[in-house]
Coordinates of C-alpha atoms and ligand atoms in Angstrom, one line a residue:
M1 CA -3.5 10.3 38.5
P2 CA -3.1 11.2 42.1
R3 CA 0.5 11.2 43.4
K4 CA 1.3 8.2 45.7
I5 CA 2.6 9.0 49.1
I6 CA 3.5 7.3 52.4
I7 CA 3.3 9.5 55.5
D8 CA 5.9 8.6 58.2
T9 CA 4.7 10.2 61.4
D10 CA 4.7 10.6 65.2
P11 CA 1.3 12.2 65.9
G12 CA 1.4 14.9 67.4
Q13 CA -1.3 17.5 66.7
D14 CA 0.4 19.0 63.7
D15 CA 1.0 15.6 62.3
A16 CA -2.7 15.0 62.7
V17 CA -3.5 18.1 60.6
A18 CA -1.0 17.0 58.0
I19 CA -2.7 13.6 57.7
L20 CA -6.1 15.2 57.5
L21 CA -4.9 17.6 54.7
A22 CA -3.5 14.6 52.7
L23 CA -6.6 12.5 53.1
A24 CA -8.8 15.5 52.0
S25 CA -6.8 16.2 48.9
P26 CA -7.6 14.4 45.6
E27 CA -4.1 15.2 44.2
L28 CA -2.7 12.6 46.7
E29 CA -3.2 8.9 47.3
V30 CA -2.1 7.9 50.8
L31 CA -0.8 4.3 50.3
G32 CA -0.2 4.0 54.0
I33 CA 0.8 5.7 57.3
T34 CA 4.0 4.4 59.0
C35 CA 4.4 5.4 62.7
V36 CA 7.6 6.0 64.6
A37 CA 8.5 7.0 68.1
G38 CA 9.0 10.7 68.5
N39 CA 6.6 13.3 70.1
V40 CA 5.4 10.4 72.2
P41 CA 6.4 6.7 72.4
L42 CA 5.4 4.4 69.6
P43 CA 2.4 2.8 71.3
L44 CA 0.7 6.2 71.4
T45 CA 1.7 7.4 67.9
H46 CA 0.1 4.5 66.2
I47 CA -3.1 4.8 68.2
N48 CA -3.2 8.5 67.4
A49 CA -2.7 7.9 63.7
R50 CA -5.6 5.6 63.7
K51 CA -7.8 8.0 65.7
V52 CA -7.0 10.6 62.9
C53 CA -8.0 8.2 60.2
E54 CA -11.3 7.4 61.9
L55 CA -11.9 11.1 62.4
A56 CA -11.5 11.5 58.6
G57 CA -13.7 8.5 57.9
R58 CA -10.8 6.8 56.2
V59 CA -10.4 3.4 58.0
D60 CA -9.3 2.0 54.7
V61 CA -5.8 3.6 55.0
P62 CA -3.4 1.0 56.5
V63 CA -1.5 2.2 59.6
Y64 CA 1.8 0.4 60.5
A65 CA 3.8 0.5 63.7
G66 CA 7.5 1.0 63.1
C67 CA 10.7 1.7 65.1
D68 CA 10.2 2.3 68.8
A69 CA 13.6 3.9 69.4
P70 CA 16.2 5.9 67.4
L71 CA 19.1 4.0 65.7
A72 CA 21.8 4.7 68.3
R73 CA 20.3 6.8 71.1
K74 CA 17.7 6.8 73.8
L75 CA 14.3 8.2 72.8
V76 CA 13.6 11.9 73.6
T77 CA 9.9 12.8 73.6
A78 CA 8.0 16.1 73.7
E79 CA 5.0 15.7 76.0
H80 CA 5.7 19.2 77.2
V81 CA 4.5 20.4 73.8
H82 CA 1.9 17.8 72.8
G83 CA 0.5 16.6 76.1
K84 CA 0.5 13.2 77.7
T85 CA -1.3 11.5 74.8
G86 CA 0.4 13.4 72.0
L87 CA -3.0 14.5 70.8
D88 CA -4.2 16.5 73.8
G89 CA -6.8 19.1 73.1
V90 CA -9.7 16.9 71.9
D91 CA -10.9 13.6 73.4
L92 CA -11.2 11.2 70.5
P93 CA -12.5 7.6 71.1
A94 CA -10.0 4.8 71.2
P95 CA -9.7 3.5 67.6
D96 CA -11.7 0.5 66.4
M97 CA -9.6 0.1 63.3
P98 CA -6.7 -2.4 63.9
L99 CA -3.1 -1.8 63.1
A100 CA -2.0 -3.3 59.8
D101 CA -0.1 -6.5 60.0
G102 CA 3.7 -6.3 59.6
H103 CA 6.4 -3.7 60.5
A104 CA 6.4 -0.2 59.0
V105 CA 9.9 -0.7 57.6
D106 CA 8.8 -3.9 55.7
F107 CA 5.8 -2.0 54.3
L108 CA 8.1 0.8 53.1
I109 CA 10.5 -1.7 51.5
E110 CA 7.8 -3.8 49.9
T111 CA 5.8 -0.9 48.6
L112 CA 8.8 0.8 47.0
R113 CA 9.8 -2.5 45.4
R114 CA 6.2 -3.3 44.2
E115 CA 5.3 0.1 42.7
P116 CA 6.9 1.4 39.5
A117 CA 10.2 3.1 40.2
G118 CA 9.9 6.9 40.7
T119 CA 6.2 6.9 41.6
V120 CA 6.2 6.8 45.4
T121 CA 7.0 9.9 47.5
L122 CA 7.9 9.6 51.2
V123 CA 6.6 12.3 53.6
P124 CA 8.5 12.0 56.9
I125 CA 7.1 14.3 59.6
G126 CA 8.8 12.7 62.6
P127 CA 12.3 11.4 63.5
L128 CA 13.8 9.6 60.4
T129 CA 14.3 6.2 62.1
N130 CA 11.9 4.2 59.9
I131 CA 13.1 5.7 56.6
A132 CA 16.8 5.3 57.5
T133 CA 16.2 1.7 58.6
A134 CA 14.5 0.9 55.4
M135 CA 17.4 2.5 53.4
Q136 CA 20.0 0.5 55.4
R137 CA 18.2 -2.8 55.1
A138 CA 17.3 -2.5 51.4
P139 CA 19.5 0.0 49.6
D140 CA 17.8 -1.0 46.3
I141 CA 14.8 1.0 47.3
I142 CA 16.7 4.3 47.4
P143 CA 16.7 5.0 43.6
R144 CA 13.1 4.0 43.4
I145 CA 11.9 6.8 45.7
Q146 CA 10.3 9.6 43.7
Q147 CA 11.0 12.3 46.3
I148 CA 11.2 12.8 50.0
V149 CA 9.4 15.9 51.4
L150 CA 10.2 16.1 55.1
M151 CA 9.7 18.4 58.1
G152 CA 12.9 18.9 60.0
G153 CA 15.9 21.1 60.7
A154 CA 16.4 24.8 60.9
Y155 CA 19.0 27.4 59.8
F156 CA 18.0 31.0 60.7
E157 CA 15.6 29.7 63.4
V158 CA 18.4 27.5 64.7
G159 CA 16.6 25.1 67.1
N160 CA 13.6 24.3 69.2
I161 CA 14.7 21.3 71.4
T162 CA 18.2 22.5 71.9
P163 CA 19.7 26.0 71.1
T164 CA 20.9 24.5 67.8
A165 CA 18.6 21.6 66.9
E166 CA 15.1 21.0 65.7
F167 CA 13.2 18.1 67.4
N168 CA 12.8 15.6 64.5
I169 CA 16.5 15.7 63.5
Y170 CA 17.7 15.9 67.1
V171 CA 15.8 12.7 68.2
D172 CA 17.6 10.6 65.6
P173 CA 20.5 12.4 64.0
E174 CA 22.2 9.2 62.8
A175 CA 19.0 8.4 60.8
A176 CA 18.9 12.0 59.5
K177 CA 22.5 11.7 58.3
I178 CA 21.6 8.5 56.3
V179 CA 18.6 10.2 54.7
F180 CA 20.3 13.4 53.8
A181 CA 23.3 11.5 52.3
A182 CA 21.1 9.1 50.3
G183 CA 21.1 11.1 47.1
V184 CA 17.3 11.2 46.9
D185 CA 15.4 14.2 45.6
L186 CA 14.9 15.9 49.0
V187 CA 12.7 18.8 50.0
V188 CA 13.2 20.1 53.6
M189 CA 10.6 22.1 55.6
P190 CA 12.7 23.6 58.4
L191 CA 11.6 25.8 61.3
D192 CA 12.6 28.7 59.0
V193 CA 9.4 28.2 57.0
T194 CA 7.2 26.5 59.5
H195 CA 7.6 29.4 62.0
K196 CA 5.9 31.6 59.3
A197 CA 2.9 29.3 59.1
L198 CA 1.3 30.6 62.3
V199 CA -2.2 29.8 63.5
T200 CA -3.4 33.3 64.3
A201 CA -6.7 33.9 66.0
P202 CA -8.6 34.5 62.7
R203 CA -7.2 31.3 61.2
V204 CA -8.3 29.2 64.3
A205 CA -11.7 30.9 64.0
A206 CA -11.9 29.8 60.4
F207 CA -11.2 26.1 61.4
R208 CA -13.7 26.3 64.2
A209 CA -16.4 27.6 62.0
L210 CA -16.2 24.7 59.6
P211 CA -19.2 22.3 59.5
G212 CA -18.7 18.8 60.9
T213 CA -16.3 17.6 63.5
V214 CA -12.9 17.9 61.7
G215 CA -12.6 21.7 61.7
P216 CA -13.4 22.2 65.4
A217 CA -11.0 19.3 66.3
V218 CA -8.2 21.0 64.4
A219 CA -9.1 24.3 66.2
S220 CA -8.9 22.6 69.6
W221 CA -5.6 21.0 68.8
T222 CA -4.0 24.2 67.7
D223 CA -5.4 26.0 70.8
F224 CA -3.7 23.3 72.9
F225 CA -0.2 23.6 71.6
E226 CA -0.5 27.3 71.1
R227 CA -0.2 27.8 74.8
F228 CA 3.2 26.3 74.8
D229 CA 4.5 28.1 71.7
K230 CA 3.2 31.5 72.8
E231 CA 5.0 31.2 76.1
K232 CA 8.1 30.1 74.4
Y233 CA 8.3 32.4 71.3
G234 CA 5.8 35.1 72.2
S235 CA 4.4 34.7 68.7
S236 CA 1.0 35.5 67.5
G237 CA 0.1 31.8 67.2
A238 CA 1.4 28.3 67.0
P239 CA 3.5 27.2 64.0
L240 CA 1.8 24.5 62.0
H241 CA 5.0 22.6 61.1
D242 CA 4.1 19.2 59.6
P243 CA 1.2 20.3 57.2
C244 CA 3.8 22.3 55.2
T245 CA 5.0 19.1 53.7
I246 CA 1.6 18.1 52.4
A247 CA 0.8 21.6 51.2
Y248 CA 4.0 21.6 49.2
L249 CA 3.0 18.5 47.4
I250 CA -0.4 20.0 46.5
A251 CA 0.7 23.6 45.8
P252 CA 4.5 23.9 45.6
D253 CA 4.2 27.5 44.3
L254 CA 3.2 28.6 47.9
F255 CA 6.8 27.9 48.9
T256 CA 10.3 29.2 48.0
G257 CA 13.7 27.9 49.0
R258 CA 17.2 27.2 47.8
H259 CA 19.0 24.1 46.5
I260 CA 21.9 23.9 49.0
N261 CA 24.1 21.5 50.9
V262 CA 22.7 20.3 54.2
E263 CA 24.8 18.1 56.6
I264 CA 23.7 16.7 59.9
E265 CA 25.9 17.1 63.0
T266 CA 26.2 13.8 64.9
G267 CA 29.5 14.2 66.7
S268 CA 29.2 17.3 68.9
E269 CA 27.5 17.2 72.3
L270 CA 26.8 20.9 72.1
T271 CA 25.3 21.0 68.6
L272 CA 24.0 17.5 68.2
G273 CA 21.3 17.2 65.5
M274 CA 22.1 20.6 63.9
T275 CA 21.2 20.9 60.2
V276 CA 24.3 22.6 58.9
A277 CA 22.6 24.3 56.0
D278 CA 24.9 26.1 53.5
W279 CA 22.3 28.8 52.8
W280 CA 25.0 31.2 51.5
R281 CA 26.8 28.5 49.5
V282 CA 30.2 29.1 51.1
S283 CA 31.2 25.4 51.7
G284 CA 31.7 24.2 48.1
R285 CA 29.8 21.1 49.0
A286 CA 27.3 19.8 46.5
A287 CA 23.6 20.6 47.0
N288 CA 21.6 17.7 48.4
A289 CA 18.3 19.4 49.3
L290 CA 15.8 22.0 48.4
F291 CA 15.8 23.9 51.8
I292 CA 12.6 25.9 52.0
G293 CA 12.7 29.4 53.5
D294 CA 9.4 31.1 52.9
V295 CA 5.7 30.4 52.5
D296 CA 2.7 32.4 51.4
A297 CA 1.0 31.9 54.7
D298 CA -2.4 33.3 53.7
G299 CA -2.4 30.9 50.7
F300 CA -1.3 28.0 52.9
F301 CA -4.2 28.6 55.4
A302 CA -6.7 29.2 52.6
L303 CA -5.7 25.8 51.1
L304 CA -5.8 24.0 54.4
T305 CA -9.2 25.4 55.5
D306 CA -10.7 24.6 52.1
R307 CA -9.5 21.0 52.2
L308 CA -10.5 20.4 55.9
S309 CA -14.0 21.6 54.9
R310 CA -14.3 18.6 52.5
L311 CA -13.8 16.0 55.3
Ligands
LIG401 CA1 5.7 15.2 63.7

């Protein structure tokens, strides 16, 4: 039986690759894709999610529009990384598939109530506004969630949108605080691990050499945001953040981390959105997350390239 997941997303080129990896993997059944404001505003993220479904030939997957602004703050976006559309790098046609009827938060609540308890995993790869809103509106769904595997936060890598905060958590820290405090089985893919999943030149070449349209599209997306990352980090390639979550669900042995306490800073102006991760276990606070620190990057890219070749 494939594992049932809902991807909560703000595409974003790396979101797009995560969605493609999930749709290409028989171990996973994508019940739906819920969109949120983040990398770009909501009207673009739900268009981009549908473009990606059409690219994969999966117009059967329902795509929902969700929250268009964080719980308590003004939206911060990242066009400087992802381009004006959020998916710059490849010109994909405007999607024919319609948005699914209803709000993403209602879909999350109704799906978690309908499916047997403990059988639906949430994969948030954008700001946590939709997930936190669902938890606030319907606390009964919280114990029904099998696991949450999210991309967000940082400890050793500290921050990418401010000196101390990672983008997804920074955009909606109040939402992140609710999710991290919910008591759900939580797996976190911070910058500490995603900055080790770098799209080097040989790895891009492997995507580009795949038959069909998906591999070359992924190569062009990574080429696009690589320009920004190389300038910023001077690294050998762009980090492929969001697909780490899906790869973990398929092949958890590629990753290692620690069960630790992680708290979200919501009060300080200077360190707003910081994931205060007790990596050295000095706080005495109870663990609430598996905080991933390392990945077998060659294994990760081998898995990703193989799966993309199936689309
Ligand atoms: Ca994202």
